[in-house]
Short mmCIF file of C-alpha atoms in Angstrom, two decimals:
data_model
loop_
_atom_site.label_atom_id
_atom_site.label_comp_id
_atom_site.label_asym_id
_atom_site.label_seq_id
_atom_site.Cartn_x
_atom_site.Cartn_y
_atom_site.Cartn_z
CA MET A 1170 11.19 12.23 -17.52
CA ILE A 1171 9.46 12.05 -14.15
CA PRO A 1172 9.19 8.35 -13.21
CA ASN A 1173 6.00 6.74 -11.94
CA VAL A 1174 6.65 5.08 -8.59
CA LEU A 1175 4.13 2.76 -6.93
CA THR A 1176 3.59 1.96 -3.28
CA ILE A 1177 1.56 -1.06 -2.19
CA ALA A 1178 0.99 -0.62 1.52
CA GLY A 1179 -1.42 0.33 4.29
CA VAL A 1180 -3.07 3.63 5.20
CA ASP A 1181 -1.96 5.52 8.32
CA PRO A 1182 -4.51 8.32 8.91
CA SER A 1183 -1.92 10.40 10.78
CA GLY A 1184 0.15 10.59 7.59
CA GLY A 1185 3.42 9.56 9.17
CA ALA A 1186 3.70 6.06 7.73
CA GLY A 1187 2.19 3.90 5.01
CA ILE A 1188 1.14 5.14 1.59
CA LEU A 1189 0.75 8.77 2.67
CA ALA A 1190 4.36 8.89 3.87
CA ASP A 1191 5.48 7.00 0.76
CA VAL A 1192 3.85 9.43 -1.66
CA LYS A 1193 5.34 12.38 0.25
CA ALA A 1194 8.84 10.91 -0.04
CA MET A 1195 8.34 10.04 -3.71
CA SER A 1196 7.14 13.56 -4.46
CA ALA A 1197 9.97 15.20 -2.52
CA LEU A 1198 12.56 13.21 -4.49
CA GLY A 1199 11.16 13.80 -7.95
CA GLY A 1200 8.83 10.88 -8.57
CA TYR A 1201 5.14 10.71 -9.43
CA GLY A 1202 3.57 8.67 -6.65
CA CYS A 1203 0.91 6.02 -7.27
CA ALA A 1204 -0.64 3.96 -4.47
CA ILE A 1205 -2.50 0.69 -4.03
CA VAL A 1206 -4.24 0.30 -0.69
CA ALA A 1207 -3.44 -3.07 0.89
CA ALA A 1208 -4.72 -2.47 4.43
CA LEU A 1209 -6.68 0.09 6.44
CA THR A 1210 -5.67 1.07 9.95
CA ALA A 1211 -7.08 3.18 12.75
CA GLN A 1212 -3.79 4.70 13.86
CA ASN A 1213 -2.22 7.80 15.33
CA THR A 1214 1.23 8.69 16.66
CA GLN A 1215 0.64 6.65 19.82
CA ALA A 1216 -1.07 3.41 18.80
CA VAL A 1217 -2.71 1.24 16.18
CA THR A 1218 -6.18 0.58 17.53
CA HIS A 1219 -7.74 -1.34 14.63
CA ILE A 1220 -6.66 -3.01 11.38
CA HIS A 1221 -9.18 -3.66 8.61
CA PRO A 1222 -7.87 -5.95 5.87
CA VAL A 1223 -8.59 -5.18 2.23
CA PRO A 1224 -9.81 -8.28 0.34
CA ALA A 1225 -6.99 -9.88 -1.60
CA ALA A 1226 -9.03 -10.06 -4.80
CA PHE A 1227 -9.67 -6.32 -4.69
CA ILE A 1228 -5.95 -5.65 -4.22
CA GLY A 1229 -5.32 -7.81 -7.26
CA ALA A 1230 -7.88 -5.79 -9.20
CA GLN A 1231 -6.13 -2.57 -8.20
CA ILE A 1232 -2.80 -3.95 -9.45
CA ASP A 1233 -4.21 -5.17 -12.77
CA THR A 1234 -6.14 -1.97 -13.44
CA LEU A 1235 -3.19 0.29 -12.66
CA PHE A 1236 -0.55 -1.67 -14.58
CA ASP A 1237 -2.84 -2.02 -17.60
CA ASP A 1238 -2.74 1.75 -18.01
CA VAL A 1239 0.26 3.26 -16.23
CA THR A 1240 3.93 2.42 -16.83
CA ILE A 1241 5.45 1.82 -13.40
CA HIS A 1242 9.19 2.44 -13.17
CA ALA A 1243 9.63 1.18 -9.60
CA THR A 1244 7.44 -0.45 -6.97
CA LYS A 1245 7.75 -0.36 -3.20
CA ILE A 1246 5.91 -2.87 -0.99
CA GLY A 1247 5.13 -2.03 2.62
CA MET A 1248 2.46 -3.31 5.01
CA LEU A 1249 0.44 -6.18 3.57
CA GLY A 1250 -0.69 -7.74 6.83
CA GLN A 1251 -2.06 -11.15 5.85
CA ALA A 1252 -0.89 -14.25 4.00
CA PRO A 1253 -3.68 -14.17 1.33
CA VAL A 1254 -2.77 -10.58 0.50
CA ILE A 1255 0.93 -11.44 0.19
CA ARG A 1256 0.09 -14.36 -2.11
CA GLU A 1257 -2.10 -12.17 -4.30
CA VAL A 1258 0.47 -9.39 -4.56
CA ALA A 1259 3.28 -11.86 -5.29
CA ASP A 1260 1.22 -13.65 -7.96
CA LYS A 1261 0.21 -10.41 -9.69
CA LEU A 1262 3.65 -8.82 -9.63
CA ALA A 1263 5.32 -12.00 -10.88
CA GLN A 1264 3.35 -11.49 -14.11
CA ARG A 1265 4.71 -7.97 -14.64
CA GLN A 1266 8.02 -6.62 -15.81
CA LEU A 1267 9.35 -4.80 -12.73
CA PRO A 1268 12.62 -2.91 -13.22
CA HIS A 1269 12.84 -2.28 -9.46
CA LEU A 1270 10.94 -3.84 -6.56
CA VAL A 1271 11.84 -2.58 -3.09
CA LEU A 1272 10.45 -4.78 -0.30
CA ASP A 1273 10.05 -3.26 3.16
CA PRO A 1274 8.96 -6.24 5.32
CA VAL A 1275 6.75 -4.22 7.66
CA MET A 1276 6.01 -6.26 10.77
CA VAL A 1277 5.71 -3.94 13.78
CA ALA A 1278 4.59 -0.31 14.10
CA LYS A 1279 6.70 2.26 15.95
CA SER A 1280 4.15 1.98 18.78
CA GLY A 1281 4.94 -1.73 19.08
CA ASP A 1282 1.67 -2.93 17.55
CA MET A 1283 1.90 -5.93 15.21
CA LEU A 1284 1.22 -5.15 11.54
CA LEU A 1285 1.96 -8.57 10.04
CA GLU A 1286 0.23 -11.73 11.17
CA THR A 1287 2.67 -14.37 12.37
CA SER A 1288 1.18 -16.89 9.94
CA ALA A 1289 2.08 -14.57 7.04
CA VAL A 1290 5.84 -14.46 7.66
CA GLY A 1291 6.50 -17.66 5.73
CA GLN A 1292 4.53 -16.38 2.76
CA LEU A 1293 6.56 -13.15 2.77
CA ARG A 1294 9.77 -15.18 2.97
CA GLU A 1295 8.85 -17.56 0.16
CA GLY A 1296 6.59 -15.45 -2.04
CA LEU A 1297 7.88 -11.90 -2.02
CA LEU A 1298 11.54 -12.04 -1.08
CA PRO A 1299 12.54 -13.85 -4.32
CA LEU A 1300 10.82 -11.11 -6.37
CA ALA A 1301 12.56 -8.20 -4.67
CA THR A 1302 15.46 -6.37 -6.24
CA MET A 1303 16.12 -4.70 -2.87
CA VAL A 1304 14.90 -5.67 0.61
CA THR A 1305 15.07 -3.20 3.52
CA PRO A 1306 14.53 -4.94 6.88
CA ASN A 1307 15.47 -3.52 10.24
CA LEU A 1308 17.33 -5.80 12.65
CA PRO A 1309 14.29 -7.42 14.34
CA GLU A 1310 12.61 -7.98 10.95
CA ALA A 1311 15.75 -9.60 9.56
CA GLY A 1312 15.85 -11.85 12.60
CA VAL A 1313 12.25 -12.96 12.02
CA ILE A 1314 12.84 -13.65 8.32
CA LEU A 1315 15.98 -15.66 9.10
CA GLU A 1316 14.41 -17.30 12.16
CA THR A 1317 17.23 -16.06 14.39
CA GLY A 1318 17.53 -13.33 16.97
CA ALA A 1319 18.14 -9.73 15.92
CA ALA A 1320 21.73 -8.76 15.24
CA GLU A 1321 23.35 -6.84 18.09
CA ASN A 1322 26.47 -5.49 16.37
CA VAL A 1323 27.81 -4.77 12.90
CA LYS A 1324 29.60 -8.13 12.68
CA GLN A 1325 26.32 -9.98 13.20
CA MET A 1326 24.63 -7.61 10.77
CA ARG A 1327 27.13 -8.60 8.09
CA ARG A 1328 26.26 -12.27 8.51
CA HIS A 1329 22.53 -11.54 8.42
CA ALA A 1330 22.94 -9.46 5.26
CA GLU A 1331 24.74 -12.38 3.63
CA GLN A 1332 22.03 -14.83 4.71
CA LEU A 1333 19.25 -12.57 3.45
CA ARG A 1334 20.98 -12.17 0.09
CA GLU A 1335 21.22 -15.96 -0.21
CA ARG A 1336 17.42 -16.18 0.13
CA MET A 1337 16.83 -13.77 -2.74
CA ASN A 1338 16.65 -14.65 -6.42
CA HIS A 1339 20.17 -15.04 -7.86
CA ASP A 1340 19.12 -13.86 -11.32
CA GLY A 1341 20.32 -10.28 -11.84
CA GLN A 1342 21.19 -7.53 -9.40
CA ARG A 1343 19.69 -8.04 -5.93
CA TRP A 1344 20.50 -5.95 -2.88
CA VAL A 1345 19.99 -6.15 0.87
CA PHE A 1346 19.74 -2.82 2.69
CA LEU A 1347 19.96 -3.86 6.36
CA LYS A 1348 19.03 -1.00 8.67
CA GLY A 1349 21.02 -0.59 11.89
CA GLY A 1350 18.75 1.81 13.75
CA HIS A 1351 18.16 -0.76 16.51
CA LEU A 1352 21.87 -1.04 17.35
CA PRO A 1353 22.81 0.09 20.86
CA GLY A 1354 24.61 3.40 21.24
CA ASN A 1355 24.63 6.49 19.06
CA GLU A 1356 25.88 4.96 15.81
CA THR A 1357 23.30 3.83 13.24
CA THR A 1358 25.29 1.90 10.67
CA ASP A 1359 23.36 0.45 7.74
CA LEU A 1360 24.68 -2.20 5.36
CA LEU A 1361 24.18 -2.55 1.60
CA HIS A 1362 25.07 -5.97 0.20
CA ASP A 1363 24.73 -7.46 -3.30
CA GLY A 1364 26.25 -10.88 -2.67
CA ASP A 1365 29.79 -9.67 -3.33
CA VAL A 1366 30.27 -6.12 -2.07
CA MET A 1367 29.35 -5.11 1.48
CA LEU A 1368 29.02 -1.33 1.81
CA GLU A 1369 28.80 0.33 5.23
CA LEU A 1370 26.65 3.45 5.50
CA PRO A 1371 27.55 5.16 8.79
CA GLY A 1372 25.20 7.44 10.69
CA GLN A 1373 24.58 9.07 14.05
CA ARG A 1374 21.41 8.83 16.12
CA ILE A 1375 19.39 12.05 16.19
CA ASN A 1376 17.83 13.17 19.47
CA THR A 1377 14.12 13.16 18.62
CA ARG A 1378 11.15 10.92 19.28
CA ASN A 1379 9.63 11.89 15.93
CA THR A 1380 10.70 8.86 13.93
CA HIS A 1381 7.31 7.45 12.93
CA GLY A 1382 7.45 6.03 9.40
CA THR A 1383 11.22 6.06 8.93
CA GLY A 1384 11.23 2.62 7.33
CA CYS A 1385 8.40 3.53 4.95
CA THR A 1386 10.14 6.75 4.01
CA LEU A 1387 13.50 5.10 3.35
CA SER A 1388 12.10 2.35 1.12
CA ALA A 1389 9.97 4.85 -0.82
CA ALA A 1390 13.04 7.06 -1.28
CA LEU A 1391 15.07 4.10 -2.53
CA ALA A 1392 12.38 3.11 -5.03
CA THR A 1393 12.16 6.68 -6.34
CA LEU A 1394 15.90 7.13 -6.73
CA LEU A 1395 16.25 3.77 -8.46
CA ALA A 1396 13.42 4.74 -10.82
CA ARG A 1397 15.29 7.96 -11.59
CA GLY A 1398 18.27 5.92 -12.74
CA PHE A 1399 20.61 6.10 -9.76
CA ALA A 1400 22.89 3.12 -9.22
CA PRO A 1401 21.92 1.13 -6.10
CA GLU A 1402 24.97 2.36 -4.16
CA ASP A 1403 24.21 6.00 -4.95
CA ALA A 1404 20.49 5.53 -4.33
CA ALA A 1405 21.27 4.04 -0.90
CA LYS A 1406 23.55 6.92 0.08
CA GLN A 1407 21.13 9.59 -1.12
CA ALA A 1408 18.09 7.91 0.44
CA LYS A 1409 19.86 7.70 3.80
CA ALA A 1410 20.94 11.34 3.56
CA TYR A 1411 17.37 12.39 2.71
CA LEU A 1412 15.94 10.44 5.65
CA THR A 1413 18.59 11.80 8.02
CA ASP A 1414 17.66 15.38 7.10
CA ALA A 1415 13.95 14.53 7.40
CA ILE A 1416 14.52 13.20 10.94
CA ALA A 1417 16.71 16.17 11.87
CA SER A 1418 13.88 18.50 10.80
CA ALA A 1419 11.10 16.44 12.37
CA ASN A 1420 10.75 18.63 15.46
CA GLU A 1421 9.57 21.48 13.22
CA LEU A 1422 6.29 19.56 12.88
CA GLN A 1423 3.65 19.36 15.60
CA VAL A 1424 1.72 16.16 14.84
CA GLY A 1425 0.29 14.15 17.72
CA GLN A 1426 1.48 13.34 21.22
CA GLY A 1427 3.53 10.22 20.52
CA HIS A 1428 6.11 9.31 17.90
CA GLY A 1429 5.54 12.05 15.35
CA PRO A 1430 6.39 11.86 11.64
CA VAL A 1431 9.60 12.88 9.93
CA ASN A 1432 9.62 16.05 7.84
CA HIS A 1433 9.37 14.74 4.29
CA PHE A 1434 9.35 18.18 2.71
CA HIS A 1435 12.15 19.72 4.78
CA ALA A 1436 13.99 21.01 1.70
CA LEU A 1437 10.88 22.38 -0.04
CA TRP A 1438 9.46 24.04 3.05
CA LYS A 1439 12.77 25.75 3.80
CA THR A 1440 12.49 27.31 0.36
CA THR A 1441 8.82 28.26 0.59
CA SER A 1442 9.21 29.72 4.11
CA THR A 1443 11.42 32.45 2.66
CA MET A 1444 8.88 33.33 -0.05
CA ASN A 1445 6.44 36.20 0.32
CA LEU A 1446 3.18 34.25 -0.03
#
C-alpha cells in the first residue's frame, strides 16, 4: 500500500522549500503527498520578500475537509508563522488519530529571513510539541525552544536532545531528531533520542551552497518512511542518507542565484537520463 502523507506548511514559489519540497521528497520515497497551505511567501533562492498569512479558520477548514475523506498515515508540520495558526492546527490535530506527527519547527529561512513570529514560539512550545511523535529542530531552533543558546558541540547537543524529549508527551514513543548541520567544522552529526537511547548519526559537510530546504526535505522524508512502516531508527538513517545524496546531487540543478534547492529526484533522474525518451 502506498501511504498518504500530509504536509502542513508554507509555499515557496521557487520550489526548494515548503510544501513543494515536501511533496517532492514524499513522492521520491514512495508516499502519496497531500498538502495544506498554512502560509504564502514571496520567496526565491536569495530572500523572502513578503509573507502573507492564511487565515487560521481556513487552515482549520482544510484540515477538517481533508481528514474527513482521506486516511492520513503520517503528518509533517513545517512553517506555520503565527500563533493563531499554531493554535488552530494544534486544536484540529488533537482531535484526530495521528500515527505519526513529525514537527519541523521552522523559524528562519536559509536566507536569514524570519519565518516564525517571536510571539508564536511559546504557542509552538506548548501547543504542538506535546503532539509530536518526532521533532526535528536544528541547533538554533532547539536553543530558541529551550530558551538557551544553540549547542556548539555534540556534548551540548546531547543535553539539548534530553531537554527537548522531556518537553514532549511521555505517552508512547516520542523521538527528538536534533540536526547538527550548524556545528563548526566538516562533521555534521545528528542525534536521535527517545528518552532512553541516544543514537549518533554521523555525516560530512558537502561543498555546495545549494542547501535550500534541507530541513523541510528531511522532515518530509522522515514522515514518509515512518508511514511506510520503518522503525524510527531506520527511518532516521534512511532519511539522512536520502538527504545527503540529494545535497550531493544539488549542483546538477540550475535554480536561482542564491542558495539553490537540493535534488529531490536524484535517483529517479539518474534512471530516466539513461532512457531513450
